[in-house]
Short mmCIF file of C-alpha atoms in Angstrom, two decimals:
data_model
loop_
_atom_site.label_atom_id
_atom_site.label_comp_id
_atom_site.label_asym_id
_atom_site.label_seq_id
_atom_site.Cartn_x
_atom_site.Cartn_y
_atom_site.Cartn_z
CA MET A 4 123.77 46.48 101.62
CA GLN A 5 125.59 48.27 103.60
CA GLN A 6 125.84 51.41 101.35
CA LEU A 7 122.05 51.50 100.30
CA ILE A 8 121.61 51.81 104.15
CA TYR A 9 123.68 54.98 103.96
CA ILE A 10 122.28 56.57 101.17
CA ILE A 11 118.99 55.46 103.08
CA ALA A 12 120.46 57.64 105.99
CA SER A 13 121.71 60.64 104.17
CA VAL A 14 117.92 60.88 102.98
CA LEU A 15 116.65 61.01 106.73
CA PHE A 16 118.74 63.23 107.26
CA ILE A 17 117.64 65.68 104.47
CA ILE A 18 114.35 64.75 105.64
CA GLY A 19 115.25 65.93 109.14
CA LEU A 20 117.34 68.84 108.08
CA LYS A 21 113.99 69.83 106.14
CA ARG A 22 111.49 69.51 109.09
CA LEU A 23 113.93 71.81 111.35
CA GLY A 24 111.79 74.28 108.75
CA SER A 25 109.64 74.79 111.12
CA ALA A 26 109.13 74.55 114.80
CA ALA A 27 106.09 72.68 114.40
CA THR A 28 108.49 69.60 112.78
CA ALA A 29 111.49 70.60 113.95
CA ARG A 30 111.23 68.08 116.75
CA GLN A 31 110.51 65.25 114.69
CA GLY A 32 113.40 66.52 112.17
CA ASN A 33 116.00 66.39 114.55
CA PHE A 34 115.10 62.51 115.45
CA ILE A 35 114.25 61.94 112.10
CA SER A 36 118.38 62.97 111.75
CA ALA A 37 119.32 60.70 114.80
CA VAL A 38 117.71 57.98 113.32
CA GLY A 39 119.83 58.46 109.60
CA MET A 40 122.55 59.11 112.46
CA ALA A 41 121.51 54.94 114.14
CA LEU A 42 121.70 53.42 111.30
CA ALA A 43 124.71 54.88 109.46
CA LEU A 44 126.34 53.54 112.45
CA LEU A 45 125.06 49.64 112.83
CA ALA A 46 125.64 49.60 109.27
CA THR A 47 129.48 50.00 109.74
CA LEU A 48 129.33 48.35 113.13
CA VAL A 49 128.28 45.16 111.30
CA ASP A 50 132.08 43.65 110.65
CA SER A 51 134.27 45.86 113.37
CA GLY A 52 135.48 41.48 114.12
CA PHE A 53 138.49 42.24 116.77
CA SER A 54 137.96 46.37 117.59
CA TRP A 55 135.22 45.23 118.80
CA GLY A 56 136.65 46.40 122.49
CA PHE A 57 137.85 49.87 120.90
CA ILE A 58 134.16 50.86 119.42
CA ILE A 59 132.13 50.22 122.21
CA ALA A 60 134.39 51.45 124.87
CA GLY A 61 134.39 54.67 122.64
CA ILE A 62 131.09 54.42 122.54
CA VAL A 63 129.82 54.27 125.90
CA VAL A 64 133.04 56.81 127.13
CA GLY A 65 131.53 59.62 124.06
CA GLY A 66 127.98 58.73 125.21
CA ALA A 67 127.79 59.40 128.83
CA ILE A 68 130.46 62.46 127.80
CA GLY A 69 127.95 64.10 125.53
CA ALA A 70 124.65 62.79 127.57
CA VAL A 71 125.27 64.16 130.99
CA SER A 72 126.49 67.82 129.39
CA ALA A 73 123.89 68.15 127.05
CA LYS A 74 120.74 67.74 129.67
CA ARG A 75 123.57 70.21 132.51
CA VAL A 76 124.11 72.63 129.99
CA ALA A 77 122.11 75.37 130.92
CA MET A 78 120.27 77.57 128.15
CA THR A 79 122.55 80.87 128.95
CA GLY A 80 124.79 78.43 128.31
CA MET A 81 123.90 77.21 124.41
CA PRO A 82 126.55 79.67 122.43
CA GLU A 83 129.91 78.31 124.72
CA MET A 84 127.58 74.71 125.35
CA VAL A 85 127.88 74.49 120.94
CA ALA A 86 131.52 75.87 120.17
CA LEU A 87 132.41 73.28 122.02
CA PHE A 88 131.19 70.46 120.08
CA ASN A 89 131.87 72.22 117.19
CA GLY A 90 135.49 71.56 118.46
CA SER A 91 134.62 68.12 119.77
CA GLY A 92 133.91 67.37 115.77
CA GLY A 93 136.94 68.87 114.21
CA ILE A 94 139.49 67.22 116.74
CA ALA A 95 137.61 63.42 116.03
CA SER A 96 138.27 64.66 111.90
CA VAL A 97 141.86 64.86 113.19
CA PHE A 98 141.68 61.56 115.10
CA VAL A 99 140.80 59.91 111.61
CA GLY A 100 142.83 61.50 109.30
CA TRP A 101 145.93 60.17 111.32
CA ALA A 102 144.82 56.69 111.87
CA SER A 103 143.62 56.72 108.58
CA ALA A 104 147.02 57.64 107.47
CA LYS A 105 149.17 54.48 105.52
CA PRO A 106 152.57 54.74 104.12
CA GLY A 107 152.08 54.99 100.55
CA MET A 108 148.84 55.86 99.77
CA GLU A 109 147.79 57.06 96.95
CA ILE A 110 147.68 61.32 96.44
CA ALA A 111 143.23 61.25 95.84
CA GLU A 112 143.91 59.67 99.61
CA SER A 113 146.51 61.71 101.32
CA ILE A 114 145.15 65.03 99.56
CA PRO A 115 142.17 64.89 101.99
CA LEU A 116 143.50 63.43 104.70
CA TYR A 117 145.80 66.27 104.49
CA LEU A 118 142.43 68.72 104.36
CA ALA A 119 141.03 66.82 107.34
CA VAL A 120 142.83 66.96 109.99
CA LEU A 121 143.98 71.26 108.55
CA ILE A 122 140.25 71.65 108.74
CA GLY A 123 139.83 69.94 111.93
CA GLY A 124 142.01 70.74 113.22
CA VAL A 125 142.00 74.36 113.04
CA THR A 126 138.17 73.90 114.33
CA PHE A 127 139.90 72.19 117.25
CA THR A 128 141.55 75.29 118.58
CA GLY A 129 139.08 77.76 116.58
CA SER A 130 136.11 76.45 118.62
CA VAL A 131 138.51 76.25 122.09
CA VAL A 132 139.22 79.79 121.78
CA ALA A 133 136.10 80.63 120.97
CA TYR A 134 134.20 78.89 123.94
CA LEU A 135 137.20 80.52 126.02
CA LYS A 136 135.71 84.12 124.93
CA LEU A 137 131.86 83.69 125.42
CA SER A 138 132.64 81.71 128.33
CA GLU A 139 134.20 84.76 129.84
CA LYS A 140 137.41 82.91 131.09
CA ILE A 141 139.80 85.13 128.78
CA ASP A 142 138.36 88.17 127.49
CA GLY A 143 137.07 88.74 124.86
CA LYS A 144 139.34 92.12 123.31
CA PRO A 145 140.67 90.90 119.93
CA VAL A 146 143.79 89.74 120.83
CA MET A 147 145.56 92.38 118.11
CA PHE A 148 149.77 92.63 117.71
CA LYS A 149 152.77 93.66 115.82
CA GLY A 150 153.35 91.53 112.46
CA GLN A 151 150.30 89.80 113.68
CA GLN A 152 149.64 89.34 109.93
CA PRO A 153 153.70 88.15 108.42
CA VAL A 154 152.91 85.75 111.78
CA ASN A 155 150.38 83.97 109.72
CA ILE A 156 151.30 84.10 106.58
CA ALA A 157 154.12 82.27 107.58
CA LEU A 158 152.45 79.65 109.24
CA MET A 159 150.23 79.17 106.18
CA ALA A 160 152.93 78.80 103.80
CA LEU A 161 154.55 76.52 106.85
CA ILE A 162 151.43 74.17 106.56
CA LEU A 163 150.66 74.12 103.29
CA LEU A 164 154.64 72.88 102.54
CA PHE A 165 154.03 70.44 105.43
CA GLY A 166 151.40 69.78 103.57
CA ALA A 167 152.87 69.17 100.27
CA LEU A 168 155.94 67.08 101.42
CA PHE A 169 153.40 64.72 103.49
CA CYS A 170 151.04 64.03 100.57
CA MET A 171 154.04 63.60 98.36
CA SER A 172 155.00 60.58 100.08
CA PRO A 173 153.49 59.72 103.01
CA SER A 174 154.41 57.40 104.72
CA GLY A 175 151.84 56.24 107.51
CA PHE A 176 151.05 57.44 110.84
CA GLY A 177 154.61 59.05 112.11
CA ASP A 178 154.92 60.57 108.63
CA PRO A 179 157.09 64.01 110.23
CA TRP A 180 155.31 66.33 108.00
CA LEU A 181 152.11 65.31 108.68
CA ILE A 182 152.33 65.50 112.40
CA LEU A 183 154.15 68.33 112.42
CA ALA A 184 150.88 70.23 109.75
CA ILE A 185 148.47 69.00 112.46
CA LEU A 186 150.40 70.73 115.58
CA LEU A 187 150.06 73.91 113.10
CA SER A 188 147.01 73.92 111.98
CA PHE A 189 146.72 73.88 115.95
CA ALA A 190 148.51 77.21 116.34
CA PHE A 191 146.91 77.98 112.97
CA GLY A 192 142.80 77.71 114.63
CA VAL A 193 143.82 79.69 118.01
CA MET A 194 145.16 83.35 115.63
CA VAL A 195 142.62 83.04 113.48
CA VAL A 196 139.82 83.38 117.08
CA ILE A 197 142.09 85.93 118.53
CA PRO A 198 141.56 88.70 117.06
CA ILE A 199 138.13 88.18 116.18
CA GLY A 200 135.67 90.03 119.59
CA GLY A 201 133.89 88.39 121.79
CA ALA A 202 130.21 90.04 120.29
CA ASP A 203 131.22 88.58 116.74
CA MET A 204 130.93 85.64 118.54
CA PRO A 205 127.95 84.60 116.87
CA VAL A 206 129.56 84.28 113.31
CA VAL A 207 132.59 82.62 114.31
CA ILE A 208 130.18 79.70 116.45
CA ALA A 209 128.07 79.85 112.11
CA LEU A 210 131.58 79.48 111.04
CA LEU A 211 132.91 76.54 112.97
CA ASN A 212 130.46 75.19 112.66
CA SER A 213 130.69 74.97 108.86
CA TYR A 214 134.39 74.12 109.70
CA SER A 215 133.24 70.84 111.90
CA GLY A 216 131.35 70.22 108.87
CA LEU A 217 134.11 70.46 105.81
CA ALA A 218 136.06 68.49 107.80
CA ALA A 219 134.16 65.29 108.24
CA CYS A 220 133.56 65.87 105.04
CA ALA A 221 137.68 65.66 103.99
CA ALA A 222 137.46 62.08 105.87
CA GLY A 223 135.33 60.92 103.70
CA PHE A 224 136.83 61.33 100.65
CA ILE A 225 139.76 59.31 102.96
CA ILE A 226 137.49 56.27 102.61
CA SER A 227 135.73 57.24 99.89
CA ASN A 228 132.41 57.00 102.05
CA THR A 229 129.44 58.46 100.80
CA VAL A 230 127.23 59.20 103.78
CA LEU A 231 130.10 60.80 105.74
CA ILE A 232 130.79 63.08 101.88
CA VAL A 233 126.86 63.35 102.36
CA SER A 234 126.16 64.82 106.02
CA GLY A 235 129.94 66.39 106.47
CA ALA A 236 128.77 68.28 102.79
CA LEU A 237 125.74 69.61 104.63
CA VAL A 238 126.84 70.89 107.51
CA GLY A 239 129.62 72.43 105.61
CA ALA A 240 126.89 74.59 103.33
CA SER A 241 124.34 75.16 106.72
CA GLY A 242 126.93 76.66 108.35
CA ILE A 243 128.10 79.21 105.38
CA ILE A 244 124.58 79.83 105.50
CA LEU A 245 124.48 80.79 108.89
CA THR A 246 127.49 83.20 108.89
CA GLY A 247 125.62 84.42 105.62
CA ILE A 248 122.90 86.08 107.45
CA MET A 249 124.81 86.56 111.50
CA CYS A 250 127.62 88.83 108.08
CA LYS A 251 124.30 90.70 106.72
CA ALA A 252 122.42 90.98 110.00
CA MET A 253 125.47 93.12 111.48
CA ASN A 254 126.05 95.40 108.12
CA ARG A 255 129.76 93.50 107.53
CA SER A 256 131.85 91.32 105.04
CA LEU A 257 132.98 88.62 106.32
CA SER A 258 136.78 89.19 105.98
CA ASN A 259 135.35 92.39 108.43
CA VAL A 260 134.71 90.34 111.08
CA LEU A 261 137.74 88.26 110.57
CA PHE A 262 140.41 90.67 110.44
CA SER A 263 138.91 94.69 111.15
CA GLY A 264 139.18 93.44 114.98
CA PHE A 265 136.30 94.81 115.62
CA GLY A 266 135.74 96.47 118.67
CA SER A 267 138.99 96.93 119.46
CA ALA A 268 139.41 101.24 118.43
CA THR A 269 135.66 102.18 117.91
CA ALA A 270 135.07 103.08 121.09
CA SER A 271 136.54 106.51 120.76
CA SER A 272 135.56 106.94 117.68
CA GLY A 273 131.90 106.35 116.82
CA GLY A 274 128.79 108.71 118.64
CA ALA A 275 131.93 111.24 120.50
CA ASP A 276 129.45 114.08 119.87
CA VAL A 277 126.19 112.20 121.42
CA GLN A 278 125.76 113.87 124.70
CA GLY A 279 122.81 115.11 126.53
CA GLU A 280 120.94 114.50 129.27
CA ALA A 281 119.60 110.62 129.95
CA LYS A 282 115.77 110.80 131.64
CA PRO A 283 115.17 107.51 134.34
CA ILE A 284 111.98 106.65 134.77
CA SER A 285 111.11 104.88 137.93
CA ALA A 286 109.02 100.78 138.53
CA ASP A 287 106.00 102.50 139.40
CA ASP A 288 105.57 105.50 136.82
CA THR A 289 106.16 102.73 133.64
CA TYR A 290 104.01 100.83 135.00
CA TYR A 291 101.53 103.30 134.77
CA ILE A 292 102.79 104.00 130.99
CA LEU A 293 102.70 100.12 130.25
CA GLU A 294 99.04 99.72 132.05
CA ALA A 295 97.73 102.16 129.52
CA ALA A 296 99.26 100.81 126.43
CA SER A 297 97.66 98.56 123.77
CA SER A 298 100.37 96.94 122.34
CA VAL A 299 103.98 96.25 123.32
CA ILE A 300 107.21 95.17 122.22
CA PHE A 301 109.81 93.40 123.51
CA VAL A 302 112.83 94.42 122.31
CA PRO A 303 114.97 91.61 124.57
CA GLY A 304 119.63 91.47 123.96
CA TYR A 305 122.02 89.39 125.72
CA GLY A 306 121.93 91.36 129.28
CA MET A 307 118.28 89.64 129.68
CA ALA A 308 119.99 86.01 129.80
CA VAL A 309 122.88 88.03 132.22
CA ALA A 310 119.86 88.99 134.62
CA GLN A 311 118.09 85.45 133.82
CA ALA A 312 114.96 87.93 133.56
CA GLN A 313 113.54 85.56 130.56
CA HIS A 314 110.87 83.77 133.34
CA ALA A 315 109.86 87.58 134.39
CA VAL A 316 109.67 89.47 131.71
CA LYS A 317 107.22 85.95 130.27
CA GLU A 318 104.87 86.85 133.16
CA LEU A 319 105.26 90.36 132.77
CA GLY A 320 104.18 89.84 128.93
CA ALA A 321 101.24 88.16 129.99
CA LEU A 322 100.48 89.99 132.34
CA LEU A 323 100.16 92.83 129.68
CA GLU A 324 98.12 90.54 127.28
CA GLU A 325 95.45 89.62 130.27
CA ASN A 326 94.86 93.09 130.53
CA GLY A 327 94.54 93.25 127.12
CA CYS A 328 96.68 94.61 125.17
CA GLU A 329 99.42 92.91 122.15
CA VAL A 330 102.15 91.48 123.13
CA GLN A 331 105.38 91.19 120.11
CA PHE A 332 109.15 90.17 121.09
CA ALA A 333 111.02 91.12 118.44
CA ILE A 334 114.12 89.53 117.91
CA HIS A 335 117.49 90.72 116.24
CA PRO A 336 119.10 87.62 114.05
CA VAL A 337 122.46 88.67 115.80
CA ALA A 338 120.75 88.91 119.57
CA GLY A 339 122.43 86.94 122.10
CA ARG A 340 125.92 84.85 122.22
CA MET A 341 124.66 82.57 119.00
CA PRO A 342 122.36 82.78 116.68
CA GLY A 343 118.95 82.36 117.51
CA HIS A 344 119.92 82.55 121.33
CA MET A 345 117.39 84.28 122.53
CA ASN A 346 114.15 82.22 120.88
CA VAL A 347 115.31 79.15 123.33
CA LEU A 348 114.95 81.12 125.92
CA LEU A 349 111.77 82.54 126.32
CA ALA A 350 110.84 79.02 124.10
CA GLU A 351 112.56 77.62 127.68
CA ALA A 352 110.57 80.17 129.46
CA ASP A 353 106.91 79.27 127.66
CA VAL A 354 106.87 82.19 125.17
CA PRO A 355 104.43 80.50 122.52
CA TYR A 356 106.53 80.81 119.27
CA GLU A 357 104.52 82.91 117.23
CA GLN A 358 104.69 86.23 119.36
CA LEU A 359 109.24 85.98 118.84
CA VAL A 360 108.97 87.97 115.05
CA GLU A 361 112.04 89.12 113.44
CA PRO A 362 113.33 92.78 113.18
CA ASP A 363 111.74 93.05 109.23
CA ASP A 364 108.22 92.73 110.68
CA VAL A 365 107.96 94.52 113.60
CA ASN A 366 109.73 97.59 112.49
CA PRO A 367 106.62 99.03 109.52
CA ASN A 368 104.52 99.22 112.59
CA MET A 369 107.03 100.96 115.79
CA ALA A 370 105.19 103.90 114.48
CA ALA A 371 102.27 102.29 116.13
CA ALA A 372 103.60 101.01 119.11
CA ASP A 373 102.11 102.49 122.61
CA VAL A 374 105.71 100.69 124.18
CA ALA A 375 109.20 99.52 123.04
CA ILE A 376 111.13 98.00 125.86
CA VAL A 377 114.38 97.01 125.79
CA ILE A 378 115.23 94.29 127.64
CA GLY A 379 119.71 94.19 127.71
CA ALA A 380 119.57 94.99 124.17
CA ASN A 381 122.26 97.89 123.05
CA ASP A 382 123.78 97.57 120.12
CA VAL A 383 120.87 96.11 117.98
CA VAL A 384 118.69 98.62 118.73
CA ASN A 385 121.52 101.74 118.25
CA PRO A 386 119.89 104.46 115.78
CA ALA A 387 122.76 105.98 115.23
CA ALA A 388 122.91 102.65 112.63
CA ARG A 389 120.85 104.69 111.14
CA THR A 390 121.59 108.04 111.60
CA ASP A 391 125.94 108.32 111.80
CA GLU A 392 127.73 107.63 108.54
CA THR A 393 130.72 108.20 111.45
CA SER A 394 129.18 105.24 113.53
CA PRO A 395 130.79 101.84 113.43
CA LEU A 396 127.17 100.41 113.02
CA TRP A 397 126.49 102.94 110.28
CA GLY A 398 124.30 100.52 108.24
CA MET A 399 123.40 98.13 110.50
CA PRO A 400 119.76 96.88 110.01
CA ILE A 401 118.56 97.08 113.37
CA ILE A 402 114.61 97.39 115.46
CA ASN A 403 113.87 100.59 115.21
CA VAL A 404 112.86 101.56 118.95
CA ASP A 405 113.15 104.86 119.07
CA MET A 406 110.29 105.27 116.55
CA ALA A 407 108.02 103.80 119.09
CA LYS A 408 105.42 106.74 120.64
CA THR A 409 107.83 105.47 124.53
CA CYS A 410 110.37 104.13 124.10
CA ILE A 411 112.14 102.32 128.26
CA VAL A 412 115.13 100.57 128.09
CA LEU A 413 116.38 98.53 131.42
CA LYS A 414 119.69 98.73 131.71
CA ARG A 415 122.23 98.48 134.72
CA SER A 416 123.65 101.40 133.76
CA LEU A 417 124.40 103.95 130.79
CA ARG A 418 128.08 101.76 129.50
CA PRO A 419 128.14 101.21 126.18
CA GLY A 420 126.96 97.97 124.84
CA TYR A 421 129.36 95.27 124.16
CA ALA A 422 130.71 95.88 120.68
CA GLY A 423 131.75 99.05 123.22
CA VAL A 424 129.66 101.50 120.27
CA GLU A 425 127.86 104.58 122.68
CA ASN A 426 123.96 105.02 121.83
CA PRO A 427 122.15 108.16 121.03
CA LEU A 428 119.19 106.18 121.65
CA PHE A 429 119.33 106.52 125.65
CA PHE A 430 119.42 110.07 125.29
CA CYS A 431 116.31 110.11 122.48
CA GLU A 432 112.92 112.55 123.33
CA ASN A 433 110.64 109.44 123.52
CA THR A 434 113.38 107.05 125.78
CA ARG A 435 113.64 106.62 129.95
CA MET A 436 116.19 104.67 131.35
CA LEU A 437 115.38 101.85 133.62
CA LEU A 438 118.36 101.41 135.20
CA GLY A 439 119.01 98.81 137.79
CA ASP A 440 118.75 94.98 137.74
CA ALA A 441 116.81 93.79 134.73
CA LYS A 442 114.76 90.96 136.87
CA ALA A 443 114.64 93.20 139.24
CA SER A 444 112.69 95.97 137.39
CA VAL A 445 110.17 93.18 135.96
CA GLN A 446 109.84 91.44 138.92
CA ALA A 447 108.76 95.18 140.55
CA LEU A 448 106.59 95.91 137.53
CA VAL A 449 104.83 92.39 137.45
CA SER A 450 104.28 92.97 141.33
CA GLN A 451 102.52 96.22 140.25
CA PHE A 452 100.01 94.77 137.49
CA LYS A 453 99.46 91.95 140.05
CA ASP A 454 98.52 94.54 143.39
CA GLY A 455 96.79 96.83 140.77
CA MET B 4 135.31 62.23 91.15
CA GLU B 5 131.65 61.22 91.16
CA LEU B 6 132.62 61.45 95.04
CA LEU B 7 133.00 65.02 93.73
CA PHE B 8 129.86 65.68 91.88
CA VAL B 9 128.50 64.09 95.12
CA PHE B 10 130.17 66.41 97.66
CA ALA B 11 128.46 69.36 94.59
CA LEU B 12 125.12 68.89 94.60
CA ALA B 13 125.57 67.81 98.93
CA ILE B 14 126.73 71.20 99.10
CA PHE B 15 123.36 73.02 97.25
CA LEU B 16 120.73 70.52 98.87
CA GLY B 17 122.23 72.23 102.57
CA VAL B 18 122.08 75.26 101.38
CA GLU B 19 118.32 75.34 99.19
CA LEU B 20 117.45 73.28 102.91
CA ILE B 21 118.85 76.18 104.69
CA THR B 22 117.89 78.70 103.62
CA LYS B 23 114.25 78.26 104.09
CA VAL B 24 114.83 77.69 108.24
CA PRO B 25 113.81 80.69 110.59
CA SER B 26 115.72 82.58 112.70
CA GLN B 27 113.80 81.72 115.52
CA LEU B 28 115.49 77.79 115.33
CA HIS B 29 119.04 79.16 113.86
CA THR B 30 119.96 77.83 117.48
CA PRO B 31 118.72 74.00 118.46
CA LEU B 32 119.78 73.99 113.53
CA MET B 33 123.57 75.05 114.45
CA SER B 34 123.17 72.46 117.42
CA GLY B 35 120.89 69.44 115.47
CA SER B 36 124.17 69.67 111.83
CA ASN B 37 126.74 70.07 114.93
CA ALA B 38 125.41 66.43 115.36
CA ILE B 39 125.66 65.23 112.21
CA SER B 40 128.87 66.22 110.77
CA GLY B 41 129.36 63.96 114.29
CA ILE B 42 128.96 61.32 111.28
CA THR B 43 132.50 61.47 111.49
CA ILE B 44 132.48 58.08 113.96
CA VAL B 45 132.00 56.09 110.71
CA GLY B 46 134.98 56.85 109.63
CA ALA B 47 136.27 56.83 113.12
CA VAL B 48 135.40 52.89 112.82
CA ILE B 49 136.22 51.97 109.41
CA ALA B 50 139.49 53.67 110.72
CA LEU B 51 139.48 50.90 114.03
CA GLN B 52 138.04 48.06 110.95
CA ASN B 53 141.18 48.94 109.12
CA LEU B 54 144.34 49.15 111.37
CA PRO B 55 148.02 48.57 110.62
CA GLU B 56 149.88 46.42 112.31
CA GLY B 57 152.06 47.38 115.00
CA ASN B 58 152.00 50.57 116.16
CA ILE B 59 149.89 50.26 119.56
CA MET B 60 149.19 54.11 119.18
CA ILE B 61 147.06 54.04 116.83
CA PRO B 62 144.06 51.69 118.10
CA ILE B 63 144.45 54.54 121.25
CA ILE B 64 144.53 57.55 118.50
CA GLY B 65 141.08 55.80 116.47
CA PHE B 66 138.93 55.29 120.20
CA LEU B 67 140.29 59.10 121.31
CA ALA B 68 138.04 59.70 117.26
CA VAL B 69 134.75 57.53 117.95
CA VAL B 70 134.99 59.03 121.87
CA THR B 71 135.56 62.47 120.35
CA ALA B 72 132.53 61.87 117.40
CA THR B 73 129.99 60.54 120.01
CA VAL B 74 130.52 63.05 122.31
CA ASN B 75 128.92 65.13 119.18
CA VAL B 76 126.27 62.49 117.56
CA ILE B 77 125.09 62.12 121.26
CA GLY B 78 125.07 65.89 122.43
CA GLY B 79 124.74 67.17 120.00
CA TYR B 80 121.21 65.19 119.17
CA LEU B 81 119.61 65.71 123.31
CA VAL B 82 119.90 68.43 123.20
CA THR B 83 118.95 69.85 120.18
CA ASP B 84 115.72 67.78 121.73
CA ARG B 85 115.60 69.64 124.34
CA MET B 86 115.74 73.12 123.19
CA LEU B 87 112.88 71.60 120.26
CA GLY B 88 110.47 70.44 123.63
CA MET B 89 110.48 73.91 124.78
CA PHE B 90 109.07 75.75 121.70
CA LYS B 91 106.15 75.87 122.30
CA SER B 92 103.25 77.32 120.71
CA LYS B 93 99.86 79.23 121.58
CA LYS B 94 97.38 76.77 121.44
CA GLY B 95 99.44 74.72 123.70
CA GLY B 96 100.85 71.68 121.12
CA GLU B 97 104.60 71.85 120.04
#
């Protein structure tokens, strides 16, 4: 009976994920997946015996923490939230593995147990570091030091050694080799994420997402539980795919992201020869340009989220539409601090999802666009990716806003972007800089439209 | 061995499913799959059901496993639902 319900739960997860593939059915898909989870849990709870107290107390406490944080989090803070959830999934697998350790386990159980605590441990501390970097509680710059590689290799060797010692003769919960392996996997998680720059966090979150699934999967092998294995594998695959998409969108390999310390040494090397005069523009003049435009493409980036400008941007978009202008929002896959982040922010501001388009769809029409408005995006619109072979961004697919008839860049200052690379877009012939706080600038344009 | 077979099939199925998700929905996809990885809650409950005698630490660790996995499940599903509730079509429906 229990097995049957596990199968049904797995099927519901699969249907749920399938429905997540379209904005129209996604919410329903999430609900179906939640029903699967509830069924799997209920089927497991049936024969709980004397452990009821611990289980119910755990569910109540965890449920309260989860519910409150899910309700409170601002949409701008979603990357940090997902990083923390990844971490909690990771540590859960560590706890499950550790609590399942029994003296004299078979090797077919002790190896997955070791993998569950290892992957879970790395996921946990890695996610915490990612969270700290994203929330800027620690510096987002890559941390590199002399001897980093040897330290990592030594750590890895020790983790393997302790793992082997544990797997050969597991002595249960208090096994010193197991505990050492857990502690070292925590250290390893920190070491893996600190050399990665803040701009690469979308990749890291996706990767850790995958790990949290694989850890759950490993936990499933300990207790020969198919529903854990299936759902863990689904999540593992999902995270890997997202990681691949992110890497492709930045034109970099995964190993380059993980080991190169991107953004540390690049500021000096990239686009040093970019010179010229950036041409500022006033809100009044911007209004006249927009008023006459018949097609406008907005390109939002993380700066829009920081300035909390998404609602004002939506209003401006609506006013432009009323004015008979075609409006689109071009969203780069790595804009923001996690995959799809900008879409969520604009959805929150009530932008209909039909208006949210991907670079491949918008680039062919860019030359026909009257105005491209860049709001707080930088690296994803940097034409050096197309033109300057020495640029660290060379080859990255970008949104070609420099090809629009006029490009207006809303920016606080002329500083380079998060990756620390100069942007020749600011000095283009057809670029105008609307300097100042993005929200204030957009609001000024909105009131111009309302008065005009 | 059969379990590895199930694992391999599930990975391929996952790849097929996820490749079709548009980048627009990647954030809810991540938080939603995050909730699914909270399936460790089943493992945590089973670990608590099979407690060995003696060590008081084990139930505590098991309890913590249930707490952290539940955070994932409840938090993940609720936040995904909240996000997806914001995605609206031009026609006014969802």
